[in-house]
PDB file of C-alpha atoms in Angstrom:
ATOM      1  CA  UNK A 247     109.477  86.367 107.540  1.00 35.00           C
ATOM      2  CA  UNK A 248     109.523  89.867 108.391  1.00 41.00           C
ATOM      3  CA  UNK A 249     113.016  91.476 108.101  1.00 45.00           C
ATOM      4  CA  UNK A 250     114.604  91.924 111.483  1.00 48.00           C
ATOM      5  CA  UNK A 251     113.812  95.581 112.939  1.00 54.00           C
ATOM      6  CA  UNK A 252     112.444  95.107 116.738  1.00 45.00           C
ATOM      7  CA  UNK A 253     109.429  97.214 117.488  1.00 41.00           C
ATOM      8  CA  UNK A 254     111.631  99.355 119.485  1.00 39.00           C
ATOM      9  CA  UNK A 255     112.411 102.812 119.163  1.00 39.00           C
ATOM     10  CA  UNK A 256     115.863 101.593 119.781  1.00 42.00           C
ATOM     11  CA  UNK A 257     116.445  99.694 116.784  1.00 60.00           C
ATOM     12  CA  UNK A 258     118.635 100.804 114.251  1.00 90.00           C
ATOM     13  CA  UNK A 259     117.541 101.572 110.541  1.00 92.00           C
ATOM     14  CA  UNK A 260     120.960 102.258 110.033  1.00 96.00           C
ATOM     15  CA  UNK A 261     122.112  98.751 109.931  1.00 94.00           C
ATOM     16  CA  UNK A 262     119.666  96.866 107.950  1.00 93.00           C
ATOM     17  CA  UNK A 263     121.299  97.909 104.694  1.00 95.00           C
ATOM     18  CA  UNK A 264     123.991 100.231 103.323  1.00 96.00           C
ATOM     19  CA  UNK A 265     121.479 102.130 101.233  1.00 98.00           C
ATOM     20  CA  UNK A 266     117.823 102.917 102.058  1.00 98.00           C
ATOM     21  CA  UNK A 267     116.063 103.668  98.702  1.00 98.00           C
ATOM     22  CA  UNK A 268     114.318 106.932  98.565  1.00 98.00           C
ATOM     23  CA  UNK A 269     111.099 106.365  96.520  1.00 98.00           C
ATOM     24  CA  UNK A 270     108.459 108.538  95.209  1.00 97.00           C
ATOM     25  CA  UNK A 271     105.243 106.452  94.437  1.00 97.00           C
ATOM     26  CA  UNK A 272     102.905 108.409  91.602  1.00 96.00           C
ATOM     27  CA  UNK A 273     100.589 105.296  91.179  1.00 97.00           C
ATOM     28  CA  UNK A 274      99.972 103.008  94.651  1.00 97.00           C
ATOM     29  CA  UNK A 275      99.709  99.992  91.971  1.00 97.00           C
ATOM     30  CA  UNK A 276     103.682 100.008  91.572  1.00 98.00           C
ATOM     31  CA  UNK A 277     104.285  99.859  95.343  1.00 98.00           C
ATOM     32  CA  UNK A 278     104.191  96.422  95.679  1.00 98.00           C
ATOM     33  CA  UNK A 279     106.161  95.311  92.864  1.00 98.00           C
ATOM     34  CA  UNK A 280     108.513  97.955  93.406  1.00 98.00           C
ATOM     35  CA  UNK A 281     109.450  96.977  96.723  1.00 98.00           C
ATOM     36  CA  UNK A 282     109.596  93.017  95.982  1.00 98.00           C
ATOM     37  CA  UNK A 283     112.610  94.153  93.456  1.00 98.00           C
ATOM     38  CA  UNK A 284     114.236  96.179  95.807  1.00 98.00           C
ATOM     39  CA  UNK A 285     113.928  93.462  98.406  1.00 98.00           C
ATOM     40  CA  UNK A 286     115.126  90.705  96.207  1.00 98.00           C
ATOM     41  CA  UNK A 287     118.062  92.766  95.537  1.00 98.00           C
ATOM     42  CA  UNK A 288     118.897  92.778  99.247  1.00 97.00           C
ATOM     43  CA  UNK A 289     117.745  96.487  99.812  1.00 98.00           C
ATOM     44  CA  UNK A 290     115.109  95.927 102.714  1.00 97.00           C
ATOM     45  CA  UNK A 291     114.423  99.203 104.224  1.00 98.00           C
ATOM     46  CA  UNK A 292     112.473 101.465 101.938  1.00 98.00           C
ATOM     47  CA  UNK A 293     111.518 105.240 102.590  1.00 98.00           C
ATOM     48  CA  UNK A 294     108.484 106.028 100.831  1.00 98.00           C
ATOM     49  CA  UNK A 295     108.534 109.519 100.850  1.00 98.00           C
ATOM     50  CA  UNK A 296     104.839 111.287 101.557  1.00 98.00           C
ATOM     51  CA  UNK A 297     105.278 113.837  98.280  1.00 97.00           C
ATOM     52  CA  UNK A 298     102.441 112.030  96.595  1.00 98.00           C
ATOM     53  CA  UNK A 299      98.539 111.363  97.416  1.00 98.00           C
ATOM     54  CA  UNK A 300      99.604 107.724  96.425  1.00 98.00           C
ATOM     55  CA  UNK A 301     102.390 107.668  99.719  1.00 98.00           C
ATOM     56  CA  UNK A 302     100.150 106.425 102.253  1.00 98.00           C
ATOM     57  CA  UNK A 303      98.332 103.683 100.184  1.00 98.00           C
ATOM     58  CA  UNK A 304     101.592 102.807  98.746  1.00 98.00           C
ATOM     59  CA  UNK A 305     102.736 102.219 102.590  1.00 98.00           C
ATOM     60  CA  UNK A 306     100.019 100.552 103.556  1.00 98.00           C
ATOM     61  CA  UNK A 307     100.355  97.926 100.572  1.00 98.00           C
ATOM     62  CA  UNK A 308     104.081  97.332 101.177  1.00 98.00           C
ATOM     63  CA  UNK A 309     103.586  96.786 104.985  1.00 98.00           C
ATOM     64  CA  UNK A 310     100.556  94.238 104.061  1.00 98.00           C
ATOM     65  CA  UNK A 311     101.732  92.481 101.041  1.00 98.00           C
ATOM     66  CA  UNK A 312     105.931  92.058 101.195  1.00 98.00           C
ATOM     67  CA  UNK A 313     106.271  91.113 104.662  1.00 96.00           C
ATOM     68  CA  UNK A 314     110.463  91.181 104.069  1.00 97.00           C
ATOM     69  CA  UNK A 315     110.637  94.813 103.440  1.00 98.00           C
ATOM     70  CA  UNK A 316     110.632  97.189 106.268  1.00 98.00           C
ATOM     71  CA  UNK A 317     108.663 100.029 104.865  1.00 98.00           C
ATOM     72  CA  UNK A 318     109.387 103.660 106.286  1.00 98.00           C
ATOM     73  CA  UNK A 319     107.782 107.033 105.715  1.00 98.00           C
ATOM     74  CA  UNK A 320     109.672 110.189 104.411  1.00 98.00           C
ATOM     75  CA  UNK A 321     109.517 113.594 104.076  1.00 98.00           C
ATOM     76  CA  UNK A 322     107.576 113.314 107.433  1.00 98.00           C
ATOM     77  CA  UNK A 323     106.866 117.215 108.222  1.00 98.00           C
ATOM     78  CA  UNK A 324     104.051 117.356 110.592  1.00 98.00           C
ATOM     79  CA  UNK A 325     102.802 115.279 113.690  1.00 98.00           C
ATOM     80  CA  UNK A 326     100.080 114.697 111.688  1.00 98.00           C
ATOM     81  CA  UNK A 327     101.795 112.762 109.178  1.00 98.00           C
ATOM     82  CA  UNK A 328     103.660 111.077 111.715  1.00 98.00           C
ATOM     83  CA  UNK A 329     100.524 109.419 113.037  1.00 98.00           C
ATOM     84  CA  UNK A 330      99.049 108.655 109.460  1.00 98.00           C
ATOM     85  CA  UNK A 331     102.467 107.154 108.480  1.00 98.00           C
ATOM     86  CA  UNK A 332     102.472 104.711 111.656  1.00 98.00           C
ATOM     87  CA  UNK A 333      98.750 103.794 111.107  1.00 98.00           C
ATOM     88  CA  UNK A 334      99.334 103.131 107.321  1.00 98.00           C
ATOM     89  CA  UNK A 335     102.079 100.572 108.570  1.00 98.00           C
ATOM     90  CA  UNK A 336     105.251 102.452 108.138  1.00 98.00           C
ATOM     91  CA  UNK A 337     108.108 100.879 110.507  1.00 98.00           C
ATOM     92  CA  UNK A 338     110.210 103.776 110.548  1.00 98.00           C
ATOM     93  CA  UNK A 339     110.284 107.944 109.952  1.00 98.00           C
ATOM     94  CA  UNK A 340     112.627 110.033 108.512  1.00 98.00           C
ATOM     95  CA  UNK A 341     112.517 113.743 108.219  1.00 98.00           C
ATOM     96  CA  UNK A 342     114.330 116.623 106.148  1.00 98.00           C
ATOM     97  CA  UNK A 343     114.253 118.529 108.955  1.00 98.00           C
ATOM     98  CA  UNK A 344     112.841 118.896 112.538  1.00 98.00           C
ATOM     99  CA  UNK A 345     110.997 121.012 114.814  1.00 98.00           C
ATOM    100  CA  UNK A 346     110.316 120.263 118.695  1.00 97.00           C
ATOM    101  CA  UNK A 347     106.703 119.451 117.835  1.00 98.00           C
ATOM    102  CA  UNK A 348     107.685 117.046 115.298  1.00 98.00           C
ATOM    103  CA  UNK A 349     110.691 115.749 117.302  1.00 98.00           C
ATOM    104  CA  UNK A 350     108.183 115.143 120.032  1.00 98.00           C
ATOM    105  CA  UNK A 351     105.898 113.114 117.498  1.00 98.00           C
ATOM    106  CA  UNK A 352     108.332 111.036 116.444  1.00 98.00           C
ATOM    107  CA  UNK A 353     109.419 110.083 119.787  1.00 97.00           C
ATOM    108  CA  UNK A 354     106.392 108.684 120.891  1.00 98.00           C
ATOM    109  CA  UNK A 355     105.537 107.210 117.756  1.00 98.00           C
ATOM    110  CA  UNK A 356     106.740 103.890 118.769  1.00 96.00           C
ATOM    111  CA  UNK A 357     108.765 103.551 115.553  1.00 97.00           C
ATOM    112  CA  UNK A 358     112.369 104.471 114.942  1.00 96.00           C
ATOM    113  CA  UNK A 359     113.088 107.794 113.303  1.00 97.00           C
ATOM    114  CA  UNK A 360     115.698 109.896 111.458  1.00 98.00           C
ATOM    115  CA  UNK A 361     115.215 113.535 111.875  1.00 98.00           C
ATOM    116  CA  UNK A 362     116.980 115.473 109.376  1.00 98.00           C
ATOM    117  CA  UNK A 363     119.977 118.067 110.093  1.00 98.00           C
ATOM    118  CA  UNK A 364     122.458 119.793 108.152  1.00 98.00           C
ATOM    119  CA  UNK A 365     124.358 122.054 110.754  1.00 98.00           C
ATOM    120  CA  UNK A 366     126.635 121.082 114.074  1.00 98.00           C
ATOM    121  CA  UNK A 367     123.926 123.121 116.249  1.00 98.00           C
ATOM    122  CA  UNK A 368     121.015 120.712 114.954  1.00 98.00           C
ATOM    123  CA  UNK A 369     123.499 117.725 115.771  1.00 98.00           C
ATOM    124  CA  UNK A 370     123.941 118.997 119.435  1.00 98.00           C
ATOM    125  CA  UNK A 371     120.681 120.035 119.531  1.00 98.00           C
ATOM    126  CA  UNK A 372     119.487 116.586 118.918  1.00 98.00           C
ATOM    127  CA  UNK A 373     121.707 114.953 120.936  1.00 98.00           C
ATOM    128  CA  UNK A 374     120.745 116.826 123.938  1.00 98.00           C
ATOM    129  CA  UNK A 375     117.194 115.344 123.353  1.00 97.00           C
ATOM    130  CA  UNK A 376     118.776 112.048 123.372  1.00 97.00           C
ATOM    131  CA  UNK A 377     118.563 111.389 119.746  1.00 98.00           C
ATOM    132  CA  UNK A 378     121.756 109.696 118.127  1.00 98.00           C
ATOM    133  CA  UNK A 379     120.609 108.724 114.956  1.00 98.00           C
ATOM    134  CA  UNK A 380     119.758 111.226 112.205  1.00 98.00           C
ATOM    135  CA  UNK A 381     119.617 112.151 108.598  1.00 98.00           C
ATOM    136  CA  UNK A 382     121.985 114.180 107.130  1.00 98.00           C
ATOM    137  CA  UNK A 383     120.373 116.321 104.355  1.00 98.00           C
ATOM    138  CA  UNK A 384     121.060 117.567 101.731  1.00 98.00           C
ATOM    139  CA  UNK A 385     124.256 115.689 102.024  1.00 98.00           C
ATOM    140  CA  UNK A 386     126.126 116.880  99.055  1.00 98.00           C
ATOM    141  CA  UNK A 387     124.969 120.405  99.358  1.00 98.00           C
ATOM    142  CA  UNK A 388     125.486 120.658 102.939  1.00 98.00           C
ATOM    143  CA  UNK A 389     129.306 119.654 102.707  1.00 98.00           C
ATOM    144  CA  UNK A 390     129.282 116.296 101.995  1.00 98.00           C
ATOM    145  CA  UNK A 391     131.844 113.461 103.243  1.00 98.00           C
ATOM    146  CA  UNK A 392     134.254 116.612 104.371  1.00 98.00           C
ATOM    147  CA  UNK A 393     131.461 117.890 106.791  1.00 98.00           C
ATOM    148  CA  UNK A 394     130.297 114.362 108.096  1.00 98.00           C
ATOM    149  CA  UNK A 395     134.130 113.405 108.650  1.00 98.00           C
ATOM    150  CA  UNK A 396     134.764 117.137 110.367  1.00 98.00           C
ATOM    151  CA  UNK A 397     131.535 115.896 112.682  1.00 98.00           C
ATOM    152  CA  UNK A 398     133.123 112.558 113.964  1.00 97.00           C
ATOM    153  CA  UNK A 399     135.893 113.755 115.967  1.00 96.00           C
ATOM    154  CA  UNK A 400     134.082 116.295 118.434  1.00 98.00           C
ATOM    155  CA  UNK A 401     130.410 114.445 118.149  1.00 98.00           C
ATOM    156  CA  UNK A 402     131.298 110.497 117.551  1.00 98.00           C
ATOM    157  CA  UNK A 403     128.017 109.379 119.258  1.00 98.00           C
ATOM    158  CA  UNK A 404     125.998 111.127 116.500  1.00 98.00           C
ATOM    159  CA  UNK A 405     125.185 108.519 113.347  1.00 98.00           C
ATOM    160  CA  UNK A 406     123.996 109.978 110.184  1.00 98.00           C
ATOM    161  CA  UNK A 407     122.312 108.341 106.907  1.00 98.00           C
ATOM    162  CA  UNK A 408     123.279 111.122 104.374  1.00 98.00           C
ATOM    163  CA  UNK A 409     120.808 111.511 101.720  1.00 98.00           C
ATOM    164  CA  UNK A 410     120.925 114.080  98.920  1.00 98.00           C
ATOM    165  CA  UNK A 411     122.563 114.155  95.735  1.00 98.00           C
ATOM    166  CA  UNK A 412     124.451 110.775  96.621  1.00 98.00           C
ATOM    167  CA  UNK A 413     124.826 108.185  93.608  1.00 97.00           C
ATOM    168  CA  UNK A 414     126.695 104.828  93.128  1.00 97.00           C
ATOM    169  CA  UNK A 415     129.925 106.885  92.679  1.00 97.00           C
ATOM    170  CA  UNK A 416     129.851 108.811  95.897  1.00 97.00           C
ATOM    171  CA  UNK A 417     128.040 106.366  97.963  1.00 98.00           C
ATOM    172  CA  UNK A 418     131.187 104.419  98.833  1.00 97.00           C
ATOM    173  CA  UNK A 419     133.013 107.431 100.294  1.00 97.00           C
ATOM    174  CA  UNK A 420     129.892 107.963 102.670  1.00 98.00           C
ATOM    175  CA  UNK A 421     129.821 104.398 103.883  1.00 98.00           C
ATOM    176  CA  UNK A 422     133.193 104.763 104.652  1.00 97.00           C
ATOM    177  CA  UNK A 423     132.934 107.463 107.354  1.00 97.00           C
ATOM    178  CA  UNK A 424     133.003 106.065 110.917  1.00 97.00           C
ATOM    179  CA  UNK A 425     129.650 108.123 111.681  1.00 98.00           C
ATOM    180  CA  UNK A 426     127.657 106.768 108.545  1.00 98.00           C
ATOM    181  CA  UNK A 427     125.167 103.867 108.918  1.00 97.00           C
ATOM    182  CA  UNK A 428     123.951 103.976 105.361  1.00 98.00           C
ATOM    183  CA  UNK A 429     123.132 106.269 102.669  1.00 98.00           C
ATOM    184  CA  UNK A 430     119.646 107.283 101.594  1.00 98.00           C
ATOM    185  CA  UNK A 431     119.204 107.752  97.326  1.00 98.00           C
ATOM    186  CA  UNK A 432     116.913 107.008  94.506  1.00 98.00           C
ATOM    187  CA  UNK A 433     119.490 106.283  91.635  1.00 98.00           C
ATOM    188  CA  UNK A 434     118.156 102.207  91.744  1.00 98.00           C
ATOM    189  CA  UNK A 435     115.053 103.506  90.730  1.00 98.00           C
ATOM    190  CA  UNK A 436     115.603 105.363  87.347  1.00 97.00           C
ATOM    191  CA  UNK A 437     112.392 107.177  86.174  1.00 95.00           C
ATOM    192  CA  UNK A 438     112.326 105.178  82.532  1.00 97.00           C
ATOM    193  CA  UNK A 439     112.539 101.755  84.636  1.00 97.00           C
ATOM    194  CA  UNK A 440     109.858 102.778  87.049  1.00 96.00           C
ATOM    195  CA  UNK A 441     107.441 104.417  84.081  1.00 96.00           C
ATOM    196  CA  UNK A 442     108.127 100.930  82.117  1.00 97.00           C
ATOM    197  CA  UNK A 443     107.473  98.758  85.210  1.00 98.00           C
ATOM    198  CA  UNK A 444     110.872  97.174  84.575  1.00 98.00           C
ATOM    199  CA  UNK A 445     111.265  95.534  87.825  1.00 98.00           C
ATOM    200  CA  UNK A 446     114.156  93.325  86.614  1.00 98.00           C
ATOM    201  CA  UNK A 447     116.450  96.646  86.230  1.00 98.00           C
ATOM    202  CA  UNK A 448     115.582  98.018  89.497  1.00 98.00           C
ATOM    203  CA  UNK A 449     116.414  94.672  91.255  1.00 98.00           C
ATOM    204  CA  UNK A 450     119.656  94.309  89.551  1.00 98.00           C
ATOM    205  CA  UNK A 451     120.676  98.041  90.206  1.00 98.00           C
ATOM    206  CA  UNK A 452     119.123  97.241  93.978  1.00 98.00           C
ATOM    207  CA  UNK A 453     121.698  94.456  93.958  1.00 98.00           C
ATOM    208  CA  UNK A 454     124.757  96.351  92.720  1.00 98.00           C
ATOM    209  CA  UNK A 455     123.950  99.041  95.573  1.00 98.00           C
ATOM    210  CA  UNK A 456     123.531  96.442  98.185  1.00 97.00           C
ATOM    211  CA  UNK A 457     127.015  95.379  97.714  1.00 96.00           C
ATOM    212  CA  UNK A 458     128.451  99.063  98.493  1.00 94.00           C
ATOM    213  CA  UNK A 459     129.592  98.002 101.922  1.00 75.00           C
ATOM    214  CA  UNK A 460     132.659  99.259 103.701  1.00 51.00           C
TER     215      UNK A 460
END
């Protein structure tokens, strides 16, 4: 059975799990077992970043073979990448920042999206465009929990997925904020475990991450 994410731009990626794994796939052959380990650990929303030549093939494989995963594309930078990602089976889109052209493409893609912001003006500009759910990036470098807490007062309608420099020790502080739906991170995918294809360890780390609820 496919994980719950209605095929609508109004669906929320922020409510699927407390943590969205941010995945860099070097070898598309690793995509399916990696995704299965994350899902088994309780993290169904998986952001595959478009940072490697294998990324679109990885999204395609996960979409086809891991029905309980909600696979998305991250590091989306251009309208062309929006189209390619959706065609490959991405069910949500994440960008580190946004332009008018990129935002227009994401809004017409037919899937949920999280455009990246790091300043108050960017948040206000997105709210003006009818976008209320965003990625806060780079979270730690851009002000962390103190910054997001300051935004909650004047801009309570904005909800965030902070990503960037967040680990298991700091994630609970973010998740305790009223304007944070989930966090993004890669700590459950240590490089040595992925290189060794130790999917059992990935599953255990994912299970621990999935328990980081408010």
